[in-house]
PDB file of C-alpha atoms and ligand atoms in Angstrom:
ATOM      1  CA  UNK A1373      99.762  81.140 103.024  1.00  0.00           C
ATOM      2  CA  UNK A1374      99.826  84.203 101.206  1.00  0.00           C
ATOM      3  CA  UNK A1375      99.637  83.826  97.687  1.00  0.00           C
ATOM      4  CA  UNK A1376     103.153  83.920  94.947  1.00  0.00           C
ATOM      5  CA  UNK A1377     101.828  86.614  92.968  1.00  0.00           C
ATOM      6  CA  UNK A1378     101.239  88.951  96.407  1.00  0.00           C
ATOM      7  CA  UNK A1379     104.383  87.739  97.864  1.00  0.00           C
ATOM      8  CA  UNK A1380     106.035  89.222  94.373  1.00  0.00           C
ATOM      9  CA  UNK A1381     104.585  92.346  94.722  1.00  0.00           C
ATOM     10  CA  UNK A1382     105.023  93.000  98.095  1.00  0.00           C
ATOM     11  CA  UNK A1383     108.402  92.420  97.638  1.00  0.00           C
ATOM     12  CA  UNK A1384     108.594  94.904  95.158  1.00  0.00           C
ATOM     13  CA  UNK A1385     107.201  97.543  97.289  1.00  0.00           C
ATOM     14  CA  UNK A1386     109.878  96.796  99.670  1.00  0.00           C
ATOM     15  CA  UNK A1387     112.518  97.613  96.738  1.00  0.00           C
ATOM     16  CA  UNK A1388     109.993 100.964  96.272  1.00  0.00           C
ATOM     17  CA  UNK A1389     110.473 102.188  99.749  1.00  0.00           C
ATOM     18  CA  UNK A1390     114.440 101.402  99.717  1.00  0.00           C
ATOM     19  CA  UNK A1391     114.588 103.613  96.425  1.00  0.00           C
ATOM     20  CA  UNK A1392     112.216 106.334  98.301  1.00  0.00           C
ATOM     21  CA  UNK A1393     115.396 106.148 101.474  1.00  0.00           C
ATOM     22  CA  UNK A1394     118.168 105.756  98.598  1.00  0.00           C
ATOM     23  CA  UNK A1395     116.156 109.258  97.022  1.00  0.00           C
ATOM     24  CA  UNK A1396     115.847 110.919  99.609  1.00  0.00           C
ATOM     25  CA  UNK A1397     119.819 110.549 101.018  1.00  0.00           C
ATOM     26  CA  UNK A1398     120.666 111.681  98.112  1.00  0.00           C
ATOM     27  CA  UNK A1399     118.693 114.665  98.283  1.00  0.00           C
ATOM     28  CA  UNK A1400     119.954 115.064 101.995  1.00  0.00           C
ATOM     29  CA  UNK A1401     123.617 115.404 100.189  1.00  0.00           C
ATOM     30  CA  UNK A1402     122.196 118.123  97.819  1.00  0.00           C
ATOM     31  CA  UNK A1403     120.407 120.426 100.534  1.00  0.00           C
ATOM     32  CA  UNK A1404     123.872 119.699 102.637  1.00  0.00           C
ATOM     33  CA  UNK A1405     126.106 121.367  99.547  1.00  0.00           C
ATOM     34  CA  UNK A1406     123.497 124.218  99.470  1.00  0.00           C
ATOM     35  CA  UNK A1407     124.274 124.738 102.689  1.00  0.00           C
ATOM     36  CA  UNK A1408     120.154 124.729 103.155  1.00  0.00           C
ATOM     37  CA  UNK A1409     120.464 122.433 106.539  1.00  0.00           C
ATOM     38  CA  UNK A1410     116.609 122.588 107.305  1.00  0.00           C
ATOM     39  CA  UNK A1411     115.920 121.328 104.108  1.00  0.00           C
ATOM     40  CA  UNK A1412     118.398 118.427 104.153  1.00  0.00           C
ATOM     41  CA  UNK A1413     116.734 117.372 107.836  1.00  0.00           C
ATOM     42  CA  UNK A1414     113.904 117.868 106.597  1.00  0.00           C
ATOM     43  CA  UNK A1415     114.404 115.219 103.986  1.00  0.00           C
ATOM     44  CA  UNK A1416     116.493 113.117 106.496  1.00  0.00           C
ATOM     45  CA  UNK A1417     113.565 112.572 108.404  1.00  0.00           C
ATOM     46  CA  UNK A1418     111.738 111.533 105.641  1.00  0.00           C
ATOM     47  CA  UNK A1419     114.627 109.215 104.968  1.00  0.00           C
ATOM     48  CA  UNK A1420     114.152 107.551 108.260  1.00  0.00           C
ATOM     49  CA  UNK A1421     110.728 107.101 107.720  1.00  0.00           C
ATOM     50  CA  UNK A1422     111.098 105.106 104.402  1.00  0.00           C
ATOM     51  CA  UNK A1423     113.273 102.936 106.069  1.00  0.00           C
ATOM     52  CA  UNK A1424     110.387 102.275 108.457  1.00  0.00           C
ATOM     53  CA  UNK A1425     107.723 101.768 105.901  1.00  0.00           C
ATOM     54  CA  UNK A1426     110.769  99.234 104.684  1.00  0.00           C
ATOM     55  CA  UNK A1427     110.505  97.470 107.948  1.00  0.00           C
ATOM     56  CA  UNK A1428     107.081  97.474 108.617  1.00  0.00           C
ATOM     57  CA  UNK A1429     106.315  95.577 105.054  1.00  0.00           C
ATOM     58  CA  UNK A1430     109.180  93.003 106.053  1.00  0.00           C
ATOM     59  CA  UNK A1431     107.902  92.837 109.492  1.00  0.00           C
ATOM     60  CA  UNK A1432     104.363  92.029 108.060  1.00  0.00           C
ATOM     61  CA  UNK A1433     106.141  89.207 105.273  1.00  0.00           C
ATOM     62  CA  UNK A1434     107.691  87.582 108.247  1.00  0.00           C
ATOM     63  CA  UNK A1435     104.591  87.085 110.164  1.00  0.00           C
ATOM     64  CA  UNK A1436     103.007  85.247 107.154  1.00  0.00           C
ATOM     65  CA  UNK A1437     106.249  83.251 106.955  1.00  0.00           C
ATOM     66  CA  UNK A1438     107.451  85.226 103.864  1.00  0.00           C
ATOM     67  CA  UNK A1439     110.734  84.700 102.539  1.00  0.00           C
ATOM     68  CA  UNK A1440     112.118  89.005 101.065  1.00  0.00           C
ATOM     69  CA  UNK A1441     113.326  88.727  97.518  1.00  0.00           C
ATOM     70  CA  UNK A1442     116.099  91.624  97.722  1.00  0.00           C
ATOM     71  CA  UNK A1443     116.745  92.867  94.267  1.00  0.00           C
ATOM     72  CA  UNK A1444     118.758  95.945  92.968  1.00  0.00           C
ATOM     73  CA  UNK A1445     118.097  99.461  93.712  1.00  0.00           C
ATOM     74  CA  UNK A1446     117.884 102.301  91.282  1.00  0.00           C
ATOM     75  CA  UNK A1447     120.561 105.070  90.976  1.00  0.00           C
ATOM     76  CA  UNK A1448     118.588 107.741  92.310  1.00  0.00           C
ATOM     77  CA  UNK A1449     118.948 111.268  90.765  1.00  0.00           C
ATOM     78  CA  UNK A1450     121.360 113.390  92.513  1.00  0.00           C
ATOM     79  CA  UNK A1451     121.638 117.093  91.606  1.00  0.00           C
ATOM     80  CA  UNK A1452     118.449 119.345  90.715  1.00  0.00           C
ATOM     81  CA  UNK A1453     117.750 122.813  89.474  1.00  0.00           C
ATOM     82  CA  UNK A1454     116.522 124.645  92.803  1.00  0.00           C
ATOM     83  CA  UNK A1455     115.267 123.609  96.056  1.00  0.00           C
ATOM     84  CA  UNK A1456     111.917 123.930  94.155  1.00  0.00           C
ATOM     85  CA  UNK A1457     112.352 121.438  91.812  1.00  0.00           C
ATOM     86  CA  UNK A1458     113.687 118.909  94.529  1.00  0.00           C
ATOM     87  CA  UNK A1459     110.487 119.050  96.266  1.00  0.00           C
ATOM     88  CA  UNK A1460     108.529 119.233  93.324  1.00  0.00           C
ATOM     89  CA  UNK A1461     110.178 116.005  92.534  1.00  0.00           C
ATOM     90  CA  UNK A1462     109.422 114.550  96.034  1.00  0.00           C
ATOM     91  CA  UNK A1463     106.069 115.397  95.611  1.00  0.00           C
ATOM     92  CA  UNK A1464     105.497 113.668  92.224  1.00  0.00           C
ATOM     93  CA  UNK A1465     107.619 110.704  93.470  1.00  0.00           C
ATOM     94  CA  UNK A1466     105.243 110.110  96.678  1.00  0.00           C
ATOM     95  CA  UNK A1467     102.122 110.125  94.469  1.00  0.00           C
ATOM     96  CA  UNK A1468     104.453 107.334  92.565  1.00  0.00           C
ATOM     97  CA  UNK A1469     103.971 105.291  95.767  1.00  0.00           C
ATOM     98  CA  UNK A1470     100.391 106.423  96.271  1.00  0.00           C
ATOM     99  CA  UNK A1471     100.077 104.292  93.058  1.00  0.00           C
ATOM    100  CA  UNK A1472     102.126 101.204  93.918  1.00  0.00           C
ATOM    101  CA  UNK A1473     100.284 100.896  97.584  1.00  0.00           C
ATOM    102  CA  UNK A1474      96.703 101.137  95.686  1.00  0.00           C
ATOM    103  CA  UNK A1475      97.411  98.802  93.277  1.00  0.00           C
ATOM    104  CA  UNK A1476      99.142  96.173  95.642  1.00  0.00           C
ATOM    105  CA  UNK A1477      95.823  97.094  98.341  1.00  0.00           C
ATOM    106  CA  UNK A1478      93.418  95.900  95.005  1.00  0.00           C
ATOM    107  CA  UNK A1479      95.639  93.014  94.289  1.00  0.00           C
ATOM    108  CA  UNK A1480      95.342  91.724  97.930  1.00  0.00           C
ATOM    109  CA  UNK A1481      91.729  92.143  97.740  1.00  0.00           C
ATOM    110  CA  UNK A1482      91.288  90.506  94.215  1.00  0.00           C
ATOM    111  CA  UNK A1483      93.364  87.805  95.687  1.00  0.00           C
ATOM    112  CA  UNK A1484      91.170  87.483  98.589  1.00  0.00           C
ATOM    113  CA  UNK A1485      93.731  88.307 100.790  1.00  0.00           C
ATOM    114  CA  UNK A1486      91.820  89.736 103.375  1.00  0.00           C
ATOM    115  CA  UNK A1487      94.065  90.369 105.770  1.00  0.00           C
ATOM    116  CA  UNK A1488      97.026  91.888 103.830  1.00  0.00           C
ATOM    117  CA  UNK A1489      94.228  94.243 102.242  1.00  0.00           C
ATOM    118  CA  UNK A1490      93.835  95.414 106.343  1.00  0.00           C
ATOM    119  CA  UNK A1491      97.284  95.770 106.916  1.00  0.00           C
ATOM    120  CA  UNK A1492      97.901  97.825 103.854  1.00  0.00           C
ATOM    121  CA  UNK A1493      95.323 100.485 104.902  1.00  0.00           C
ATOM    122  CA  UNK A1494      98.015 101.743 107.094  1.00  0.00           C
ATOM    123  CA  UNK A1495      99.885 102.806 103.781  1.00  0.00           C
ATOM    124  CA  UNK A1496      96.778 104.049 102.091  1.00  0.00           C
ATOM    125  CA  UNK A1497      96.353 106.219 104.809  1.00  0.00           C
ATOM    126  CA  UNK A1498     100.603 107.066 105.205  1.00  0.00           C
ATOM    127  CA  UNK A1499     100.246 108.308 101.445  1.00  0.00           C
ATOM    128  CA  UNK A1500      97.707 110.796 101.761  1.00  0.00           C
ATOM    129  CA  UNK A1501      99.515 112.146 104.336  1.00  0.00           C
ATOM    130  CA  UNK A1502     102.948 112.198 102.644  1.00  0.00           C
ATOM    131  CA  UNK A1503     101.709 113.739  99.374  1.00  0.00           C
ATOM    132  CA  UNK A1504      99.841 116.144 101.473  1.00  0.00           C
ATOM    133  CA  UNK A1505     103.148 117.117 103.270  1.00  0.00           C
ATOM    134  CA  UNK A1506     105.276 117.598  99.911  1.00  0.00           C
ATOM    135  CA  UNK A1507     102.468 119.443  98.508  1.00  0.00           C
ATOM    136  CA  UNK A1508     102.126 122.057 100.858  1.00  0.00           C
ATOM    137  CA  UNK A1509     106.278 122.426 101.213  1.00  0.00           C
ATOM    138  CA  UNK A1510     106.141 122.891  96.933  1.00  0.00           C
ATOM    139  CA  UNK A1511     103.652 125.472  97.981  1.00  0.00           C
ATOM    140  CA  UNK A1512     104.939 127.331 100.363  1.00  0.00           C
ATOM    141  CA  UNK A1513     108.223 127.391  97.492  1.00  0.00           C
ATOM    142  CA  UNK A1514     106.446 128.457  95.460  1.00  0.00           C
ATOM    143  CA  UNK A1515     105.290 131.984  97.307  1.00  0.00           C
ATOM    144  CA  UNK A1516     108.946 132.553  99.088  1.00  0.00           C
ATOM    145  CA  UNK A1517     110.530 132.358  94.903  1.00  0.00           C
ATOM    146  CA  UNK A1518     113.945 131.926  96.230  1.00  0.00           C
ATOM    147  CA  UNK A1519     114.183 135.113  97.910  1.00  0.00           C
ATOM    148  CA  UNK A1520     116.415 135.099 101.066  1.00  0.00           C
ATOM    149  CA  UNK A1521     114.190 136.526 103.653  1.00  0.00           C
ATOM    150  CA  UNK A1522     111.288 133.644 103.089  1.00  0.00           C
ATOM    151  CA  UNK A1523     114.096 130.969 102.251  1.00  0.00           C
ATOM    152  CA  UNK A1524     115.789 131.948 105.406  1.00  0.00           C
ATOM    153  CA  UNK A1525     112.604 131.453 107.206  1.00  0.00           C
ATOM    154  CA  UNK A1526     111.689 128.146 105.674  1.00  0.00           C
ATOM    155  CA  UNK A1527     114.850 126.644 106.177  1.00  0.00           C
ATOM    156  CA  UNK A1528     114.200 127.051 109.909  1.00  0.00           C
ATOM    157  CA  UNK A1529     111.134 125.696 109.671  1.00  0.00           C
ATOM    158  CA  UNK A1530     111.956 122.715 108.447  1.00  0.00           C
ATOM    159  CA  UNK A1531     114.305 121.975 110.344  1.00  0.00           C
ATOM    160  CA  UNK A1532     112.600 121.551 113.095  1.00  0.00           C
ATOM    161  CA  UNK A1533     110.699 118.345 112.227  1.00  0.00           C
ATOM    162  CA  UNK A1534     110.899 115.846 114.274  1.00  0.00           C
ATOM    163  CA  UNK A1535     111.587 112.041 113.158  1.00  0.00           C
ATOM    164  CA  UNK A1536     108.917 109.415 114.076  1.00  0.00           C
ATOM    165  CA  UNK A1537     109.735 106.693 114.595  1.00  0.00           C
ATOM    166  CA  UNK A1538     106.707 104.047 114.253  1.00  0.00           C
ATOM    167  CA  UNK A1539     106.793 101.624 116.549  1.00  0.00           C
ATOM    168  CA  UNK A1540     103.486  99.401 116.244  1.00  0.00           C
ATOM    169  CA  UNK A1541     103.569  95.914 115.685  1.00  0.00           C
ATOM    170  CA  UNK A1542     103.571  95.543 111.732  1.00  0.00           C
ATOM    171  CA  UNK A1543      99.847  94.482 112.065  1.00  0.00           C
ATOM    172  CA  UNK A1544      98.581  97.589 113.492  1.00  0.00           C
TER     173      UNK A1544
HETATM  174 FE1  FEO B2496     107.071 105.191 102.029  1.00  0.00          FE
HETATM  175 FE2  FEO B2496     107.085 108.180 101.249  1.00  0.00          FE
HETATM  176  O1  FEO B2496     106.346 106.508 101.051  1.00  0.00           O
END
């Protein structure tokens, strides 16, 4: 039986990764007005994935026999400066939930919660990857400075992500 004070706290990671989808829609809704489409699928594959990192943790609390505490979600913010600053803010909001995941991964192991420690390196590993991602996108801002050509070019390239859909057993 996994232990109350890990049940709370997975739980709250759960509300985490519904603000990260409830974020991130917003920002969809943003890129959409700014008629910056690649952007806004950019970030609506990133929505998608949130909601899967939502699943997978309630997937995992079910298998231990888990009842989900669903509490409120934030208001997200809705409107920034530039497309800079959006993905500036994605970027400092995914090392946010690089935090939460280690600190829930060293509260499973203080716990002695073996197991939920092993399942949780799957989000260890999903953050480095998603700060990566943000960072090189704030980057890449950075050097096009809003001008069309570069903007244009980055819009595209965006755009073109595809959305994964991860489909392993919440244990993998
Ligand atoms: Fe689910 Fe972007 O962290």
């Amino acid at each position: 039986m996994m232990k109350a004070e890990l049940q709370k706290a997975f739980n709250k990671q759960i509300n985490e990764e519904l603000y990260s989808a409830y974020l991130y829609t917003a920002m969809i809704n943003y890129f959409e007005l700014e008629n910056l489409g690649g952007f806004a699928s950019w970030v609506r594959a990133q929505t998608i994935e949130e909601l899967a990192h939502t699943s997978k943790l309630i997937g995992y609390l079910h298998e231990r026999g888990v009842d989900v505490k669903f509490g409120a979600i934030a208001k997200p913010t809705a409107t920034w400066k530039n497309t800079l600053t959006a993905f500036e803010a994605i970027y400092k909001h995914e090392c946010h939930i690089s935090a939460c995941i280690n600190k829930l991964y060293g509260l499973a192991l203080k716990l002695d919660d073996h197991a939920a420690a092993i399942f949780l390196t799957w989000f260890v590993n999903e953050q480095v990857e998603e700060e990566a991602n943000a960072s090189e996108i704030v980057q890449q801002l950075k050097l096009a400075k809003d001008t069309p050509g570069p903007m244009f070019m980055l819009n595209r390239e965006l755009g073109a992500r595809a959305i994964a859909f991860p489909a392993a057993p919440a244990t993998e």
